[in-house]
Amino acid sequence: MDITEKIDLIQRPPTEEIVTQDELIELFKTNSSPKHYIGLEISGFLHLGSLISTGFKINDFVKAGVK
């Protein structure tokens, strides 16, 4: 998978914030398996939809080669 495909996966919804696209490109050029962090602010009851959407996003990261 090339860098453009990896970035497209990472930027798919529900992603709201990332480092700049240029920083993300440079990260993949220098590190083939960067680490991710998913920060959650749970202000109400946690429900199944929250877990499913987070799971889909983690799957995008895994496909892009992110640990």
CSV table of N, CA and C in Angstrom, one decimal:
chain,number,residue,atom,x,y,z
A,1,MET,N,0.9,-1.2,0.0
A,1,MET,CA,0.0,0.0,0.0
A,1,MET,C,0.9,1.2,0.0
A,2,ASP,N,0.6,2.2,-0.9
A,2,ASP,CA,1.5,3.4,-0.9
A,2,ASP,C,1.0,4.4,0.1
A,3,ILE,N,1.8,5.4,0.3
A,3,ILE,CA,1.6,6.4,1.3
A,3,ILE,C,0.2,7.1,1.1
A,4,THR,N,-0.2,7.4,-0.1
A,4,THR,CA,-1.4,8.1,-0.4
A,4,THR,C,-2.6,7.2,0.1
A,5,GLU,N,-2.6,5.9,-0.2
A,5,GLU,CA,-3.6,5.0,0.3
A,5,GLU,C,-3.7,5.0,1.8
A,6,LYS,N,-2.5,5.0,2.5
A,6,LYS,CA,-2.5,4.9,3.9
A,6,LYS,C,-3.1,6.2,4.5
A,7,ILE,N,-2.8,7.3,3.9
A,7,ILE,CA,-3.3,8.6,4.4
A,7,ILE,C,-4.8,8.7,4.2
A,8,ASP,N,-5.3,8.2,3.0
A,8,ASP,CA,-6.7,8.2,2.8
A,8,ASP,C,-7.5,7.3,3.8
A,9,LEU,N,-6.9,6.2,4.2
A,9,LEU,CA,-7.5,5.4,5.3
A,9,LEU,C,-7.6,6.1,6.6
A,10,ILE,N,-6.5,6.7,7.0
A,10,ILE,CA,-6.4,7.4,8.2
A,10,ILE,C,-7.3,8.6,8.3
A,11,GLN,N,-7.5,9.3,7.2
A,11,GLN,CA,-8.4,10.5,7.2
A,11,GLN,C,-9.9,10.2,7.0
A,12,ARG,N,-10.2,8.9,6.8
A,12,ARG,CA,-11.7,8.6,6.6
A,12,ARG,C,-12.4,8.9,7.9
A,13,PRO,N,-13.7,9.3,7.8
A,13,PRO,CA,-14.5,9.6,8.9
A,13,PRO,C,-14.6,8.3,9.8
A,14,PRO,N,-14.7,8.4,11.1
A,14,PRO,CA,-15.0,9.6,11.9
A,14,PRO,C,-13.8,10.4,12.4
A,15,THR,N,-12.6,10.2,11.7
A,15,THR,CA,-11.4,11.0,12.1
A,15,THR,C,-11.7,12.5,12.0
A,16,GLU,N,-11.4,13.2,13.1
A,16,GLU,CA,-11.7,14.7,13.1
A,16,GLU,C,-10.4,15.5,13.1
A,17,GLU,N,-9.3,14.9,13.8
A,17,GLU,CA,-8.1,15.7,13.9
A,17,GLU,C,-6.9,14.8,13.6
A,18,ILE,N,-6.0,15.3,12.9
A,18,ILE,CA,-4.7,14.6,12.6
A,18,ILE,C,-3.6,15.7,12.6
A,19,VAL,N,-2.4,15.2,12.6
A,19,VAL,CA,-1.3,16.2,12.4
A,19,VAL,C,-1.5,16.7,11.0
A,20,THR,N,-0.8,17.7,10.5
A,20,THR,CA,-1.0,18.1,9.1
A,20,THR,C,-0.7,17.0,8.1
A,21,GLN,N,-1.3,17.1,7.0
A,21,GLN,CA,-1.1,16.1,6.0
A,21,GLN,C,0.4,15.9,5.6
A,22,ASP,N,1.1,17.0,5.5
A,22,ASP,CA,2.5,17.0,5.2
A,22,ASP,C,3.3,16.3,6.3
A,23,GLU,N,2.9,16.5,7.6
A,23,GLU,CA,3.6,15.8,8.7
A,23,GLU,C,3.3,14.3,8.6
A,24,LEU,N,2.1,13.9,8.2
A,24,LEU,CA,1.7,12.5,8.1
A,24,LEU,C,2.5,11.8,7.0
A,25,ILE,N,2.6,12.5,5.9
A,25,ILE,CA,3.4,12.0,4.7
A,25,ILE,C,4.9,11.8,5.2
A,26,GLU,N,5.4,12.8,5.9
A,26,GLU,CA,6.8,12.6,6.4
A,26,GLU,C,7.0,11.5,7.4
A,27,LEU,N,6.0,11.3,8.2
A,27,LEU,CA,6.0,10.2,9.2
A,27,LEU,C,6.0,8.9,8.5
A,28,PHE,N,5.2,8.7,7.5
A,28,PHE,CA,5.2,7.4,6.7
A,28,PHE,C,6.5,7.2,5.9
A,29,LYS,N,7.1,8.3,5.5
A,29,LYS,CA,8.4,8.2,4.8
A,29,LYS,C,9.5,7.7,5.7
A,30,THR,N,9.5,8.1,7.0
A,30,THR,CA,10.6,7.8,7.9
A,30,THR,C,10.3,6.7,8.8
A,31,ASN,N,9.0,6.3,8.9
A,31,ASN,CA,8.6,5.2,9.8
A,31,ASN,C,7.5,4.4,9.2
A,32,SER,N,7.8,3.1,8.8
A,32,SER,CA,6.8,2.3,8.2
A,32,SER,C,5.7,1.8,9.1
A,33,SER,N,5.9,1.9,10.4
A,33,SER,CA,4.9,1.4,11.4
A,33,SER,C,4.8,2.3,12.6
A,34,PRO,N,4.3,3.6,12.3
A,34,PRO,CA,4.2,4.5,13.5
A,34,PRO,C,3.1,4.0,14.4
A,35,LYS,N,3.1,4.6,15.6
A,35,LYS,CA,2.1,4.2,16.6
A,35,LYS,C,1.0,5.3,16.7
A,36,HIS,N,-0.2,4.8,17.0
A,36,HIS,CA,-1.4,5.7,17.0
A,36,HIS,C,-1.9,5.9,18.4
A,37,TYR,N,-2.7,6.9,18.6
A,37,TYR,CA,-3.3,7.1,19.9
A,37,TYR,C,-4.7,7.6,19.6
A,38,ILE,N,-5.7,7.0,20.2
A,38,ILE,CA,-7.1,7.4,20.1
A,38,ILE,C,-7.5,7.9,21.4
A,39,GLY,N,-7.8,9.2,21.5
A,39,GLY,CA,-8.3,9.8,22.7
A,39,GLY,C,-9.8,9.9,22.7
A,40,LEU,N,-10.4,9.4,23.7
A,40,LEU,CA,-11.9,9.5,23.8
A,40,LEU,C,-12.3,10.3,25.0
A,41,GLU,N,-13.3,11.2,24.8
A,41,GLU,CA,-13.9,11.9,25.9
A,41,GLU,C,-15.3,11.4,26.0
A,42,ILE,N,-15.5,10.7,27.0
A,42,ILE,CA,-16.8,10.0,27.2
A,42,ILE,C,-17.6,10.9,28.2
A,43,SER,N,-18.6,11.7,27.6
A,43,SER,CA,-19.3,12.6,28.4
A,43,SER,C,-20.7,12.1,28.8
A,44,GLY,N,-21.1,11.0,28.3
A,44,GLY,CA,-22.4,10.4,28.6
A,44,GLY,C,-22.2,8.9,28.7
A,45,PHE,N,-23.3,8.2,28.5
A,45,PHE,CA,-23.3,6.7,28.6
A,45,PHE,C,-22.6,6.2,27.3
A,46,LEU,N,-21.7,5.2,27.6
A,46,LEU,CA,-21.0,4.6,26.5
A,46,LEU,C,-22.0,3.6,25.9
A,47,HIS,N,-22.1,3.6,24.5
A,47,HIS,CA,-23.0,2.7,23.9
A,47,HIS,C,-22.3,1.9,22.8
A,48,LEU,N,-23.0,0.9,22.2
A,48,LEU,CA,-22.4,0.0,21.3
A,48,LEU,C,-21.9,0.8,20.0
A,49,GLY,N,-22.6,1.8,19.6
A,49,GLY,CA,-22.2,2.6,18.4
A,49,GLY,C,-20.8,3.2,18.6
A,50,SER,N,-20.5,3.6,19.8
A,50,SER,CA,-19.2,4.2,20.1
A,50,SER,C,-18.1,3.2,19.9
A,51,LEU,N,-18.4,2.0,20.4
A,51,LEU,CA,-17.4,0.9,20.3
A,51,LEU,C,-17.2,0.4,18.9
A,52,ILE,N,-18.3,0.4,18.1
A,52,ILE,CA,-18.2,-0.1,16.7
A,52,ILE,C,-17.4,1.0,15.9
A,53,SER,N,-17.8,2.2,16.0
A,53,SER,CA,-17.0,3.3,15.2
A,53,SER,C,-15.6,3.3,15.6
A,54,THR,N,-15.2,3.1,16.9
A,54,THR,CA,-13.8,3.1,17.3
A,54,THR,C,-13.1,1.9,16.7
A,55,GLY,N,-13.8,0.8,16.7
A,55,GLY,CA,-13.3,-0.5,16.1
A,55,GLY,C,-13.0,-0.3,14.6
A,56,PHE,N,-13.9,0.3,13.9
A,56,PHE,CA,-13.7,0.6,12.4
A,56,PHE,C,-12.4,1.5,12.2
A,57,LYS,N,-12.3,2.5,13.1
A,57,LYS,CA,-11.1,3.4,12.9
A,57,LYS,C,-9.8,2.6,13.2
A,58,ILE,N,-9.8,1.8,14.3
A,58,ILE,CA,-8.6,1.0,14.6
A,58,ILE,C,-8.3,0.1,13.4
A,59,ASN,N,-9.3,-0.5,12.8
A,59,ASN,CA,-9.1,-1.3,11.6
A,59,ASN,C,-8.4,-0.5,10.5
A,60,ASP,N,-8.8,0.7,10.3
A,60,ASP,CA,-8.2,1.6,9.2
A,60,ASP,C,-6.7,1.8,9.6
A,61,PHE,N,-6.4,2.0,10.8
A,61,PHE,CA,-5.0,2.2,11.2
A,61,PHE,C,-4.2,0.9,11.0
A,62,VAL,N,-4.8,-0.2,11.3
A,62,VAL,CA,-4.1,-1.5,11.1
A,62,VAL,C,-3.8,-1.7,9.7
A,63,LYS,N,-4.8,-1.5,8.8
A,63,LYS,CA,-4.6,-1.7,7.4
A,63,LYS,C,-3.5,-0.8,6.8
A,64,ALA,N,-3.4,0.4,7.4
A,64,ALA,CA,-2.4,1.4,7.0
A,64,ALA,C,-1.0,1.1,7.5
A,65,GLY,N,-0.9,0.0,8.4
A,65,GLY,CA,0.4,-0.3,8.9
A,65,GLY,C,0.8,0.4,10.2
A,66,VAL,N,-0.2,1.0,10.8
A,66,VAL,CA,0.0,1.8,12.1
A,66,VAL,C,-0.2,0.8,13.2
A,67,LYS,N,0.7,0.9,14.2
A,67,LYS,CA,0.6,0.1,15.4
A,67,LYS,C,-0.3,0.7,16.5
